[in-house]
JSON list of C-alpha atoms and ligand atoms in Angstrom, two decimals:
[
{"chain": "W", "resi": 50, "resn": "MET", "atom": "CA", "xyz": [-9.72, 7.27, -19.05]},
{"chain": "W", "resi": 51, "resn": "MET", "atom": "CA", "xyz": [-9.24, 4.63, -16.42]},
{"chain": "W", "resi": 52, "resn": "LYS", "atom": "CA", "xyz": [-8.04, 5.51, -13.00]},
{"chain": "W", "resi": 53, "resn": "GLN", "atom": "CA", "xyz": [-5.06, 3.87, -11.50]},
{"chain": "W", "resi": 54, "resn": "MET", "atom": "CA", "xyz": [-5.06, 3.46, -7.78]},
{"chain": "W", "resi": 55, "resn": "LYS", "atom": "CA", "xyz": [-1.85, 3.75, -5.87]},
{"chain": "W", "resi": 56, "resn": "ILE", "atom": "CA", "xyz": [-1.45, 3.62, -2.12]},
{"chain": "W", "resi": 57, "resn": "PRO", "atom": "CA", "xyz": [-1.07, 7.23, -0.96]},
{"chain": "W", "resi": 58, "resn": "LEU", "atom": "CA", "xyz": [1.57, 8.01, 1.67]},
{"chain": "W", "resi": 59, "resn": "LEU", "atom": "CA", "xyz": [2.39, 11.27, 3.41]},
{"chain": "W", "resi": 60, "resn": "LEU", "atom": "CA", "xyz": [6.07, 12.01, 3.99]},
{"chain": "W", "resi": 61, "resn": "VAL", "atom": "CA", "xyz": [6.92, 14.68, 6.56]},
{"chain": "W", "resi": 62, "resn": "GLU", "atom": "CA", "xyz": [10.62, 15.43, 6.27]},
{"chain": "W", "resi": 63, "resn": "ASP", "atom": "CA", "xyz": [12.45, 18.76, 6.29]},
{"chain": "W", "resi": 64, "resn": "GLU", "atom": "CA", "xyz": [15.84, 17.61, 5.01]},
{"chain": "W", "resi": 65, "resn": "PRO", "atom": "CA", "xyz": [15.65, 17.85, 1.21]},
{"chain": "W", "resi": 66, "resn": "HIS", "atom": "CA", "xyz": [18.22, 15.20, 0.34]},
{"chain": "W", "resi": 67, "resn": "ILE", "atom": "CA", "xyz": [16.66, 12.62, 2.65]},
{"chain": "W", "resi": 68, "resn": "ALA", "atom": "CA", "xyz": [13.18, 13.45, 1.37]},
{"chain": "W", "resi": 69, "resn": "GLN", "atom": "CA", "xyz": [14.29, 13.12, -2.25]},
{"chain": "W", "resi": 70, "resn": "GLY", "atom": "CA", "xyz": [15.84, 9.70, -1.65]},
{"chain": "W", "resi": 71, "resn": "LEU", "atom": "CA", "xyz": [12.77, 8.40, 0.17]},
{"chain": "W", "resi": 72, "resn": "ILE", "atom": "CA", "xyz": [10.34, 9.76, -2.41]},
{"chain": "W", "resi": 73, "resn": "PHE", "atom": "CA", "xyz": [12.33, 8.19, -5.22]},
{"chain": "W", "resi": 74, "resn": "ASN", "atom": "CA", "xyz": [12.41, 4.78, -3.59]},
{"chain": "W", "resi": 75, "resn": "LEU", "atom": "CA", "xyz": [8.79, 4.82, -2.44]},
{"chain": "W", "resi": 76, "resn": "GLU", "atom": "CA", "xyz": [7.62, 5.75, -5.92]},
{"chain": "W", "resi": 77, "resn": "GLU", "atom": "CA", "xyz": [9.74, 2.97, -7.36]},
{"chain": "W", "resi": 78, "resn": "GLU", "atom": "CA", "xyz": [7.79, 0.62, -5.10]},
{"chain": "W", "resi": 79, "resn": "GLY", "atom": "CA", "xyz": [4.57, 1.92, -6.61]},
{"chain": "W", "resi": 80, "resn": "TYR", "atom": "CA", "xyz": [3.39, 4.20, -3.82]},
{"chain": "W", "resi": 81, "resn": "GLN", "atom": "CA", "xyz": [2.01, 7.67, -4.38]},
{"chain": "W", "resi": 82, "resn": "VAL", "atom": "CA", "xyz": [3.90, 10.10, -2.16]},
{"chain": "W", "resi": 83, "resn": "SER", "atom": "CA", "xyz": [2.86, 13.54, -0.94]},
{"chain": "W", "resi": 84, "resn": "HIS", "atom": "CA", "xyz": [5.68, 15.46, 0.71]},
{"chain": "W", "resi": 85, "resn": "VAL", "atom": "CA", "xyz": [5.52, 18.28, 3.25]},
{"chain": "W", "resi": 86, "resn": "GLU", "atom": "CA", "xyz": [8.32, 19.84, 5.29]},
{"chain": "W", "resi": 87, "resn": "SER", "atom": "CA", "xyz": [6.71, 20.69, 8.60]},
{"chain": "W", "resi": 88, "resn": "GLY", "atom": "CA", "xyz": [4.29, 19.34, 11.17]},
{"chain": "W", "resi": 89, "resn": "GLU", "atom": "CA", "xyz": [1.88, 22.21, 10.58]},
{"chain": "W", "resi": 90, "resn": "GLN", "atom": "CA", "xyz": [1.78, 21.42, 6.86]},
{"chain": "W", "resi": 91, "resn": "ALA", "atom": "CA", "xyz": [1.28, 17.74, 7.65]},
{"chain": "W", "resi": 92, "resn": "LEU", "atom": "CA", "xyz": [-1.77, 18.41, 9.84]},
{"chain": "W", "resi": 93, "resn": "GLU", "atom": "CA", "xyz": [-3.21, 20.70, 7.18]},
{"chain": "W", "resi": 94, "resn": "GLN", "atom": "CA", "xyz": [-2.57, 18.18, 4.40]},
{"chain": "W", "resi": 95, "resn": "LEU", "atom": "CA", "xyz": [-4.37, 15.49, 6.39]},
{"chain": "W", "resi": 96, "resn": "THR", "atom": "CA", "xyz": [-7.54, 17.55, 6.40]},
{"chain": "W", "resi": 97, "resn": "LYS", "atom": "CA", "xyz": [-7.48, 17.63, 2.60]},
{"chain": "W", "resi": 98, "resn": "LYS", "atom": "CA", "xyz": [-6.67, 14.08, 1.67]},
{"chain": "W", "resi": 99, "resn": "SER", "atom": "CA", "xyz": [-6.70, 10.54, 3.07]},
{"chain": "W", "resi": 100, "resn": "TYR", "atom": "CA", "xyz": [-3.46, 8.64, 3.42]},
{"chain": "W", "resi": 101, "resn": "ALA", "atom": "CA", "xyz": [-2.68, 5.03, 4.20]},
{"chain": "W", "resi": 102, "resn": "LEU", "atom": "CA", "xyz": [0.39, 5.88, 6.25]},
{"chain": "W", "resi": 103, "resn": "ILE", "atom": "CA", "xyz": [2.46, 8.81, 7.53]},
{"chain": "W", "resi": 104, "resn": "ILE", "atom": "CA", "xyz": [6.24, 8.71, 7.52]},
{"chain": "W", "resi": 105, "resn": "LEU", "atom": "CA", "xyz": [7.04, 11.31, 10.11]},
{"chain": "W", "resi": 106, "resn": "ASP", "atom": "CA", "xyz": [10.40, 12.83, 10.93]},
{"chain": "W", "resi": 107, "resn": "LEU", "atom": "CA", "xyz": [10.77, 13.61, 14.62]},
{"chain": "W", "resi": 108, "resn": "ALA", "atom": "CA", "xyz": [12.91, 16.75, 14.45]},
{"chain": "W", "resi": 109, "resn": "LEU", "atom": "CA", "xyz": [11.05, 19.31, 12.36]},
{"chain": "W", "resi": 110, "resn": "PRO", "atom": "CA", "xyz": [10.96, 23.09, 12.24]},
{"chain": "W", "resi": 111, "resn": "GLY", "atom": "CA", "xyz": [7.93, 24.35, 14.23]},
{"chain": "W", "resi": 112, "resn": "ILE", "atom": "CA", "xyz": [6.01, 21.62, 16.00]},
{"chain": "W", "resi": 113, "resn": "SER", "atom": "CA", "xyz": [7.85, 18.32, 16.34]},
{"chain": "W", "resi": 114, "resn": "GLY", "atom": "CA", "xyz": [6.93, 14.94, 14.97]},
{"chain": "W", "resi": 115, "resn": "LEU", "atom": "CA", "xyz": [5.96, 13.88, 18.46]},
{"chain": "W", "resi": 116, "resn": "GLU", "atom": "CA", "xyz": [3.47, 16.72, 18.74]},
{"chain": "W", "resi": 117, "resn": "VAL", "atom": "CA", "xyz": [1.98, 15.86, 15.36]},
{"chain": "W", "resi": 118, "resn": "CYS", "atom": "CA", "xyz": [1.61, 12.29, 16.54]},
{"chain": "W", "resi": 119, "resn": "GLU", "atom": "CA", "xyz": [0.02, 13.35, 19.79]},
{"chain": "W", "resi": 120, "resn": "GLN", "atom": "CA", "xyz": [-2.43, 15.72, 18.10]},
{"chain": "W", "resi": 121, "resn": "LEU", "atom": "CA", "xyz": [-3.55, 13.11, 15.61]},
{"chain": "W", "resi": 122, "resn": "ARG", "atom": "CA", "xyz": [-4.21, 10.53, 18.30]},
{"chain": "W", "resi": 123, "resn": "GLU", "atom": "CA", "xyz": [-6.10, 13.11, 20.36]},
{"chain": "W", "resi": 124, "resn": "GLN", "atom": "CA", "xyz": [-8.30, 13.67, 17.32]},
{"chain": "W", "resi": 125, "resn": "GLU", "atom": "CA", "xyz": [-8.86, 9.90, 17.27]},
{"chain": "W", "resi": 126, "resn": "ASN", "atom": "CA", "xyz": [-7.05, 9.69, 13.96]},
{"chain": "W", "resi": 127, "resn": "GLN", "atom": "CA", "xyz": [-5.71, 6.13, 13.83]},
{"chain": "W", "resi": 128, "resn": "ILE", "atom": "CA", "xyz": [-3.59, 6.48, 10.70]},
{"chain": "W", "resi": 129, "resn": "PRO", "atom": "CA", "xyz": [-0.44, 4.31, 10.93]},
{"chain": "W", "resi": 130, "resn": "ILE", "atom": "CA", "xyz": [2.66, 6.36, 11.73]},
{"chain": "W", "resi": 131, "resn": "LEU", "atom": "CA", "xyz": [6.26, 5.41, 11.04]},
{"chain": "W", "resi": 132, "resn": "MET", "atom": "CA", "xyz": [8.51, 7.75, 13.03]},
{"chain": "W", "resi": 133, "resn": "LEU", "atom": "CA", "xyz": [11.96, 8.65, 11.74]},
{"chain": "W", "resi": 134, "resn": "THR", "atom": "CA", "xyz": [14.61, 10.17, 13.90]},
{"chain": "W", "resi": 135, "resn": "ALA", "atom": "CA", "xyz": [18.29, 10.89, 14.07]},
{"chain": "W", "resi": 136, "resn": "ARG", "atom": "CA", "xyz": [18.26, 10.17, 17.76]},
{"chain": "W", "resi": 137, "resn": "GLY", "atom": "CA", "xyz": [18.42, 6.48, 18.29]},
{"chain": "W", "resi": 138, "resn": "THR", "atom": "CA", "xyz": [18.18, 6.40, 22.05]},
{"chain": "W", "resi": 139, "resn": "GLU", "atom": "CA", "xyz": [15.85, 4.02, 23.77]},
{"chain": "W", "resi": 140, "resn": "GLN", "atom": "CA", "xyz": [14.13, 6.92, 25.55]},
{"chain": "W", "resi": 141, "resn": "ASP", "atom": "CA", "xyz": [13.22, 8.57, 22.23]},
{"chain": "W", "resi": 142, "resn": "ARG", "atom": "CA", "xyz": [11.88, 5.32, 20.95]},
{"chain": "W", "resi": 143, "resn": "ILE", "atom": "CA", "xyz": [9.73, 4.82, 24.03]},
{"chain": "W", "resi": 144, "resn": "THR", "atom": "CA", "xyz": [8.49, 8.42, 23.92]},
{"chain": "W", "resi": 145, "resn": "GLY", "atom": "CA", "xyz": [7.63, 8.08, 20.23]},
{"chain": "W", "resi": 146, "resn": "LEU", "atom": "CA", "xyz": [5.72, 4.89, 20.74]},
{"chain": "W", "resi": 147, "resn": "SER", "atom": "CA", "xyz": [3.93, 6.25, 23.80]},
{"chain": "W", "resi": 148, "resn": "LYS", "atom": "CA", "xyz": [2.72, 9.24, 21.76]},
{"chain": "W", "resi": 149, "resn": "GLY", "atom": "CA", "xyz": [1.06, 6.86, 19.36]},
{"chain": "W", "resi": 150, "resn": "ALA", "atom": "CA", "xyz": [3.65, 6.08, 16.68]},
{"chain": "W", "resi": 151, "resn": "ASP", "atom": "CA", "xyz": [3.22, 2.55, 15.33]},
{"chain": "W", "resi": 152, "resn": "ASP", "atom": "CA", "xyz": [6.81, 1.95, 14.42]},
{"chain": "W", "resi": 153, "resn": "TYR", "atom": "CA", "xyz": [10.12, 3.68, 14.74]},
{"chain": "W", "resi": 154, "resn": "LEU", "atom": "CA", "xyz": [13.28, 3.84, 12.66]},
{"chain": "W", "resi": 155, "resn": "ALA", "atom": "CA", "xyz": [16.51, 5.63, 13.62]},
{"chain": "W", "resi": 156, "resn": "LYS", "atom": "CA", "xyz": [18.56, 7.45, 10.98]},
{"chain": "W", "resi": 157, "resn": "PRO", "atom": "CA", "xyz": [20.69, 6.46, 9.24]},
{"chain": "W", "resi": 158, "resn": "PHE", "atom": "CA", "xyz": [18.64, 3.44, 8.29]},
{"chain": "W", "resi": 159, "resn": "ASN", "atom": "CA", "xyz": [18.88, 0.75, 5.70]},
{"chain": "W", "resi": 160, "resn": "LEU", "atom": "CA", "xyz": [16.60, 1.54, 2.77]},
{"chain": "W", "resi": 161, "resn": "LYS", "atom": "CA", "xyz": [15.46, -2.03, 2.37]},
{"chain": "W", "resi": 162, "resn": "GLU", "atom": "CA", "xyz": [14.50, -2.13, 6.03]},
{"chain": "W", "resi": 163, "resn": "PHE", "atom": "CA", "xyz": [12.64, 1.15, 5.65]},
{"chain": "W", "resi": 164, "resn": "LEU", "atom": "CA", "xyz": [10.59, -0.19, 2.73]},
{"chain": "W", "resi": 165, "resn": "LEU", "atom": "CA", "xyz": [9.85, -3.41, 4.61]},
{"chain": "W", "resi": 166, "resn": "ARG", "atom": "CA", "xyz": [8.62, -1.44, 7.62]},
{"chain": "W", "resi": 167, "resn": "VAL", "atom": "CA", "xyz": [6.35, 0.64, 5.39]},
{"chain": "W", "resi": 168, "resn": "ALA", "atom": "CA", "xyz": [4.94, -2.52, 3.79]},
{"chain": "W", "resi": 169, "resn": "GLY", "atom": "CA", "xyz": [4.61, -4.17, 7.20]},
{"chain": "W", "resi": 170, "resn": "LEU", "atom": "CA", "xyz": [2.65, -1.27, 8.69]},
{"chain": "W", "resi": 171, "resn": "LEU", "atom": "CA", "xyz": [0.32, -1.14, 5.71]},
{"chain": "W", "resi": 172, "resn": "ARG", "atom": "CA", "xyz": [-0.25, -4.86, 5.99]},
{"chain": "W", "resi": 173, "resn": "ARG", "atom": "CA", "xyz": [-0.96, -4.73, 9.70]},
{"chain": "W", "resi": 174, "resn": "ALA", "atom": "CA", "xyz": [-3.38, -1.86, 9.21]},
{"chain": "W", "resi": 175, "resn": "SER", "atom": "CA", "xyz": [-4.98, -3.94, 6.41]},
{"chain": "W", "resi": 176, "resn": "TRP", "atom": "CA", "xyz": [-5.39, -0.72, 4.62]},
{"chain": "W", "resi": 177, "resn": "GLN", "atom": "CA", "xyz": [-8.73, -0.08, 2.99]},
{"chain": "W", "resi": 178, "resn": "PRO", "atom": "CA", "xyz": [-9.05, 2.80, 0.56]},
{"chain": "W", "resi": 179, "resn": "ASP", "atom": "CA", "xyz": [-12.31, 3.90, 2.21]},
{"chain": "W", "resi": 180, "resn": "ASN", "atom": "CA", "xyz": [-11.90, 7.61, 2.02]},
{"chain": "W", "resi": 181, "resn": "LEU", "atom": "CA", "xyz": [-10.13, 7.84, -1.29]},
{"chain": "W", "resi": 182, "resn": "GLU", "atom": "CA", "xyz": [-11.52, 9.74, -4.21]},
{"chain": "W", "resi": 183, "resn": "ASN", "atom": "CA", "xyz": [-11.08, 6.74, -6.46]},
{"chain": "W", "resi": 184, "resn": "GLU", "atom": "CA", "xyz": [-13.90, 4.60, -5.28]},
{"chain": "W", "resi": 185, "resn": "PHE", "atom": "CA", "xyz": [-13.74, 2.35, -8.32]},
{"chain": "W", "resi": 186, "resn": "TYR", "atom": "CA", "xyz": [-10.93, 0.56, -10.05]},
{"chain": "W", "resi": 187, "resn": "SER", "atom": "CA", "xyz": [-11.43, -0.44, -13.65]},
{"chain": "W", "resi": 188, "resn": "PHE", "atom": "CA", "xyz": [-9.66, -2.61, -16.15]},
{"chain": "W", "resi": 189, "resn": "GLY", "atom": "CA", "xyz": [-11.13, -3.85, -19.41]},
{"chain": "W", "resi": 190, "resn": "LYS", "atom": "CA", "xyz": [-14.85, -4.41, -18.84]},
{"chain": "W", "resi": 191, "resn": "ASN", "atom": "CA", "xyz": [-14.30, -4.96, -15.12]},
{"chain": "W", "resi": 192, "resn": "ARG", "atom": "CA", "xyz": [-15.18, -2.39, -12.53]},
{"chain": "W", "resi": 193, "resn": "ILE", "atom": "CA", "xyz": [-14.55, -2.96, -8.85]},
{"chain": "W", "resi": 194, "resn": "ASN", "atom": "CA", "xyz": [-16.11, -0.96, -6.06]},
{"chain": "W", "resi": 195, "resn": "LEU", "atom": "CA", "xyz": [-13.31, -0.62, -3.53]},
{"chain": "W", "resi": 196, "resn": "GLU", "atom": "CA", "xyz": [-15.72, 0.13, -0.70]},
{"chain": "W", "resi": 197, "resn": "THR", "atom": "CA", "xyz": [-18.34, -2.56, -1.12]},
{"chain": "W", "resi": 198, "resn": "HIS", "atom": "CA", "xyz": [-16.00, -5.07, -2.83]},
{"chain": "W", "resi": 199, "resn": "GLN", "atom": "CA", "xyz": [-18.64, -5.66, -5.45]},
{"chain": "W", "resi": 200, "resn": "ALA", "atom": "CA", "xyz": [-17.36, -6.20, -8.96]},
{"chain": "W", "resi": 201, "resn": "GLU", "atom": "CA", "xyz": [-19.00, -5.81, -12.32]},
{"chain": "W", "resi": 202, "resn": "THR", "atom": "CA", "xyz": [-17.22, -8.24, -14.58]},
{"chain": "W", "resi": 203, "resn": "THR", "atom": "CA", "xyz": [-17.44, -9.64, -18.09]},
{"chain": "W", "resi": 204, "resn": "HIS", "atom": "CA", "xyz": [-19.25, -12.59, -16.52]},
{"chain": "W", "resi": 205, "resn": "GLY", "atom": "CA", "xyz": [-21.67, -10.70, -14.28]},
{"chain": "W", "resi": 206, "resn": "THR", "atom": "CA", "xyz": [-21.77, -9.15, -10.82]},
{"chain": "W", "resi": 207, "resn": "ILE", "atom": "CA", "xyz": [-19.86, -10.80, -8.01]},
{"chain": "W", "resi": 208, "resn": "GLN", "atom": "CA", "xyz": [-19.08, -10.12, -4.38]},
{"chain": "W", "resi": 209, "resn": "LEU", "atom": "CA", "xyz": [-15.37, -10.42, -3.68]},
{"chain": "W", "resi": 210, "resn": "THR", "atom": "CA", "xyz": [-14.13, -11.97, -0.44]},
{"chain": "W", "resi": 211, "resn": "GLU", "atom": "CA", "xyz": [-11.77, -10.12, 1.86]},
{"chain": "W", "resi": 212, "resn": "LEU", "atom": "CA", "xyz": [-8.78, -12.17, 0.73]},
{"chain": "W", "resi": 213, "resn": "GLU", "atom": "CA", "xyz": [-9.60, -11.73, -2.94]},
{"chain": "W", "resi": 214, "resn": "MET", "atom": "CA", "xyz": [-9.85, -8.01, -2.38]},
{"chain": "W", "resi": 215, "resn": "LYS", "atom": "CA", "xyz": [-6.56, -7.94, -0.50]},
{"chain": "W", "resi": 216, "resn": "MET", "atom": "CA", "xyz": [-4.80, -9.67, -3.35]},
{"chain": "W", "resi": 217, "resn": "LEU", "atom": "CA", "xyz": [-6.41, -7.42, -5.94]},
{"chain": "W", "resi": 218, "resn": "LEU", "atom": "CA", "xyz": [-5.31, -4.31, -4.06]},
{"chain": "W", "resi": 219, "resn": "LEU", "atom": "CA", "xyz": [-1.74, -5.62, -4.05]},
{"chain": "W", "resi": 220, "resn": "PHE", "atom": "CA", "xyz": [-1.87, -6.15, -7.79]},
{"chain": "W", "resi": 221, "resn": "PHE", "atom": "CA", "xyz": [-3.49, -2.77, -8.44]},
{"chain": "W", "resi": 222, "resn": "ALA", "atom": "CA", "xyz": [-1.03, -0.88, -6.24]},
{"chain": "W", "resi": 223, "resn": "GLN", "atom": "CA", "xyz": [1.89, -2.48, -8.03]},
{"chain": "W", "resi": 224, "resn": "GLU", "atom": "CA", "xyz": [0.47, -2.58, -11.51]},
{"chain": "W", "resi": 225, "resn": "GLY", "atom": "CA", "xyz": [3.01, -3.87, -14.05]},
{"chain": "W", "resi": 226, "resn": "LYS", "atom": "CA", "xyz": [5.36, -5.24, -11.44]},
{"chain": "W", "resi": 227, "resn": "ILE", "atom": "CA", "xyz": [6.12, -8.92, -11.20]},
{"chain": "W", "resi": 228, "resn": "LEU", "atom": "CA", "xyz": [5.14, -10.20, -7.77]},
{"chain": "W", "resi": 229, "resn": "SER", "atom": "CA", "xyz": [6.77, -13.41, -6.69]},
{"chain": "W", "resi": 230, "resn": "ARG", "atom": "CA", "xyz": [4.65, -16.20, -5.27]},
{"chain": "W", "resi": 231, "resn": "GLY", "atom": "CA", "xyz": [6.44, -15.87, -1.95]},
{"chain": "W", "resi": 232, "resn": "GLU", "atom": "CA", "xyz": [5.72, -12.16, -1.85]},
{"chain": "W", "resi": 233, "resn": "LEU", "atom": "CA", "xyz": [2.02, -12.67, -2.60]},
{"chain": "W", "resi": 234, "resn": "LEU", "atom": "CA", "xyz": [1.64, -15.46, -0.06]},
{"chain": "W", "resi": 235, "resn": "GLN", "atom": "CA", "xyz": [3.30, -13.41, 2.59]},
{"chain": "W", "resi": 236, "resn": "GLN", "atom": "CA", "xyz": [1.36, -10.23, 1.88]},
{"chain": "W", "resi": 237, "resn": "VAL", "atom": "CA", "xyz": [-2.06, -11.82, 1.51]},
{"chain": "W", "resi": 238, "resn": "TRP", "atom": "CA", "xyz": [-1.93, -14.71, 3.94]},
{"chain": "W", "resi": 239, "resn": "GLY", "atom": "CA", "xyz": [0.99, -13.69, 6.10]},
{"chain": "W", "resi": 240, "resn": "MET", "atom": "CA", "xyz": [2.63, -17.06, 5.52]},
{"chain": "W", "resi": 241, "resn": "LEU", "atom": "CA", "xyz": [6.28, -17.82, 5.24]},
{"chain": "W", "resi": 242, "resn": "PRO", "atom": "CA", "xyz": [7.48, -18.04, 1.64]},
{"chain": "W", "resi": 243, "resn": "GLY", "atom": "CA", "xyz": [7.47, -21.55, 0.25]},
{"chain": "W", "resi": 244, "resn": "THR", "atom": "CA", "xyz": [4.28, -22.75, 1.93]},
{"chain": "W", "resi": 245, "resn": "GLU", "atom": "CA", "xyz": [0.93, -23.56, 0.42]},
{"chain": "W", "resi": 246, "resn": "THR", "atom": "CA", "xyz": [1.65, -22.29, -3.06]},
{"chain": "W", "resi": 247, "resn": "ARG", "atom": "CA", "xyz": [-1.33, -24.23, -4.35]},
{"chain": "W", "resi": 248, "resn": "THR", "atom": "CA", "xyz": [-3.67, -21.96, -2.43]},
{"chain": "W", "resi": 249, "resn": "LEU", "atom": "CA", "xyz": [-2.21, -19.03, -4.32]},
{"chain": "W", "resi": 250, "resn": "ASP", "atom": "CA", "xyz": [-2.49, -20.75, -7.70]},
{"chain": "W", "resi": 251, "resn": "ASN", "atom": "CA", "xyz": [-6.14, -21.55, -6.99]},
{"chain": "W", "resi": 252, "resn": "PHE", "atom": "CA", "xyz": [-6.73, -17.91, -6.16]},
{"chain": "W", "resi": 253, "resn": "ILE", "atom": "CA", "xyz": [-5.22, -16.76, -9.42]},
{"chain": "W", "resi": 254, "resn": "VAL", "atom": "CA", "xyz": [-7.37, -19.26, -11.31]},
{"chain": "W", "resi": 255, "resn": "ARG", "atom": "CA", "xyz": [-10.41, -17.78, -9.57]},
{"chain": "W", "resi": 256, "resn": "LEU", "atom": "CA", "xyz": [-9.45, -14.19, -10.37]},
{"chain": "W", "resi": 257, "resn": "ARG", "atom": "CA", "xyz": [-9.03, -15.16, -14.01]},
{"chain": "W", "resi": 258, "resn": "LYS", "atom": "CA", "xyz": [-12.45, -16.81, -14.03]},
{"chain": "W", "resi": 259, "resn": "TYR", "atom": "CA", "xyz": [-13.95, -13.58, -12.70]},
{"chain": "W", "resi": 260, "resn": "PHE", "atom": "CA", "xyz": [-12.11, -11.02, -14.75]},
{"chain": "W", "resi": 261, "resn": "GLU", "atom": "CA", "xyz": [-10.67, -12.55, -17.91]},
{"chain": "W", "resi": 262, "resn": "ALA", "atom": "CA", "xyz": [-12.85, -12.88, -21.02]},
{"chain": "W", "resi": 263, "resn": "GLU", "atom": "CA", "xyz": [-10.96, -16.11, -21.70]},
{"chain": "W", "resi": 264, "resn": "PRO", "atom": "CA", "xyz": [-9.60, -17.41, -18.40]},
{"chain": "W", "resi": 265, "resn": "ILE", "atom": "CA", "xyz": [-7.21, -19.84, -20.10]},
{"chain": "W", "resi": 266, "resn": "LYS", "atom": "CA", "xyz": [-5.68, -16.98, -22.08]},
{"chain": "W", "resi": 267, "resn": "PRO", "atom": "CA", "xyz": [-5.21, -14.38, -19.36]},
{"chain": "W", "resi": 268, "resn": "ARG", "atom": "CA", "xyz": [-4.43, -10.83, -20.42]},
{"chain": "W", "resi": 269, "resn": "TYR", "atom": "CA", "xyz": [-4.65, -9.06, -17.06]},
{"chain": "W", "resi": 270, "resn": "PHE", "atom": "CA", "xyz": [-3.41, -11.62, -14.54]},
{"chain": "W", "resi": 271, "resn": "ARG", "atom": "CA", "xyz": [-0.32, -13.05, -16.15]},
{"chain": "W", "resi": 272, "resn": "THR", "atom": "CA", "xyz": [1.96, -15.86, -15.15]},
{"chain": "W", "resi": 273, "resn": "ILE", "atom": "CA", "xyz": [5.60, -14.95, -15.56]},
{"chain": "W", "resi": 274, "resn": "ARG", "atom": "CA", "xyz": [7.29, -18.32, -15.67]},
{"chain": "W", "resi": 275, "resn": "GLY", "atom": "CA", "xyz": [9.74, -18.90, -12.88]},
{"chain": "W", "resi": 276, "resn": "ARG", "atom": "CA", "xyz": [9.13, -15.45, -11.40]},
{"chain": "W", "resi": 277, "resn": "GLY", "atom": "CA", "xyz": [5.56, -15.05, -10.29]},
{"chain": "W", "resi": 278, "resn": "TYR", "atom": "CA", "xyz": [2.50, -13.11, -11.36]},
{"chain": "W", "resi": 279, "resn": "GLN", "atom": "CA", "xyz": [1.94, -9.74, -12.97]},
{"chain": "W", "resi": 280, "resn": "PHE", "atom": "CA", "xyz": [-1.16, -7.59, -13.28]},
{"chain": "W", "resi": 281, "resn": "ILE", "atom": "CA", "xyz": [-1.52, -5.37, -16.36]},
{"chain": "W", "resi": 282, "resn": "GLN", "atom": "CA", "xyz": [-4.30, -2.80, -16.29]},
{"chain": "W", "resi": 283, "resn": "ASN", "atom": "CA", "xyz": [-4.22, -1.94, -19.98]},
{"chain": "W", "resi": 284, "resn": "PRO", "atom": "CA", "xyz": [-2.85, -4.86, -22.00]},
{"chain": "W", "resi": 285, "resn": "GLU", "atom": "CA", "xyz": [-2.14, -4.33, -25.73]},
{"chain": "Z", "resi": 309, "resn": "LIG", "atom": "CA1", "xyz": [14.54, 16.73, 10.53]}
]
């Protein structure tokens, strides 16, 4: 059985209907979401599992989101934090950021903006799945060590570059989804959509050379004409 790696997020939100909506949309985006309802539970959960990002409501029963934030930073935990709050005042925003939150969103917020902020924080943190249980990602005869970036492929052992790894993680996290060229360029190189698409195409050619038994007949890294690229972990 092959493991599928998804980016794990921790959602700390006590209002059930808000939590449900966020979980639904985050999972649609391909993230793996753990949900807790209080700051105490959040701190406990963080001792059990590694997360790429915390989405933290400010007003919680028991200790507040701010206190959670403060405690984590005191423990030198640098996990990215996106703070959510109903209070949209400038003072709250400043307090949140001064306690170590990385970004801040006032309720009610636009869902699209929320998802963009999550993606933006993950990108800025250049998230590495260092402490995850799934140290390897496999597809076909390929096996990639997510810590050392070494890959065992059909064509031998290779050492992946940082950019190659970044792109692979994007594909793996959103397995089965079609990623547009603009999206990939922006996420991997941070460029504006529409620039340097040849760089991207060359990258895909390289990935196919590494991981496809027949690079000219790709099964895993597919071109979807007019739309972009798609990674399939278990093709027919
Ligand atoms: Ca709340």
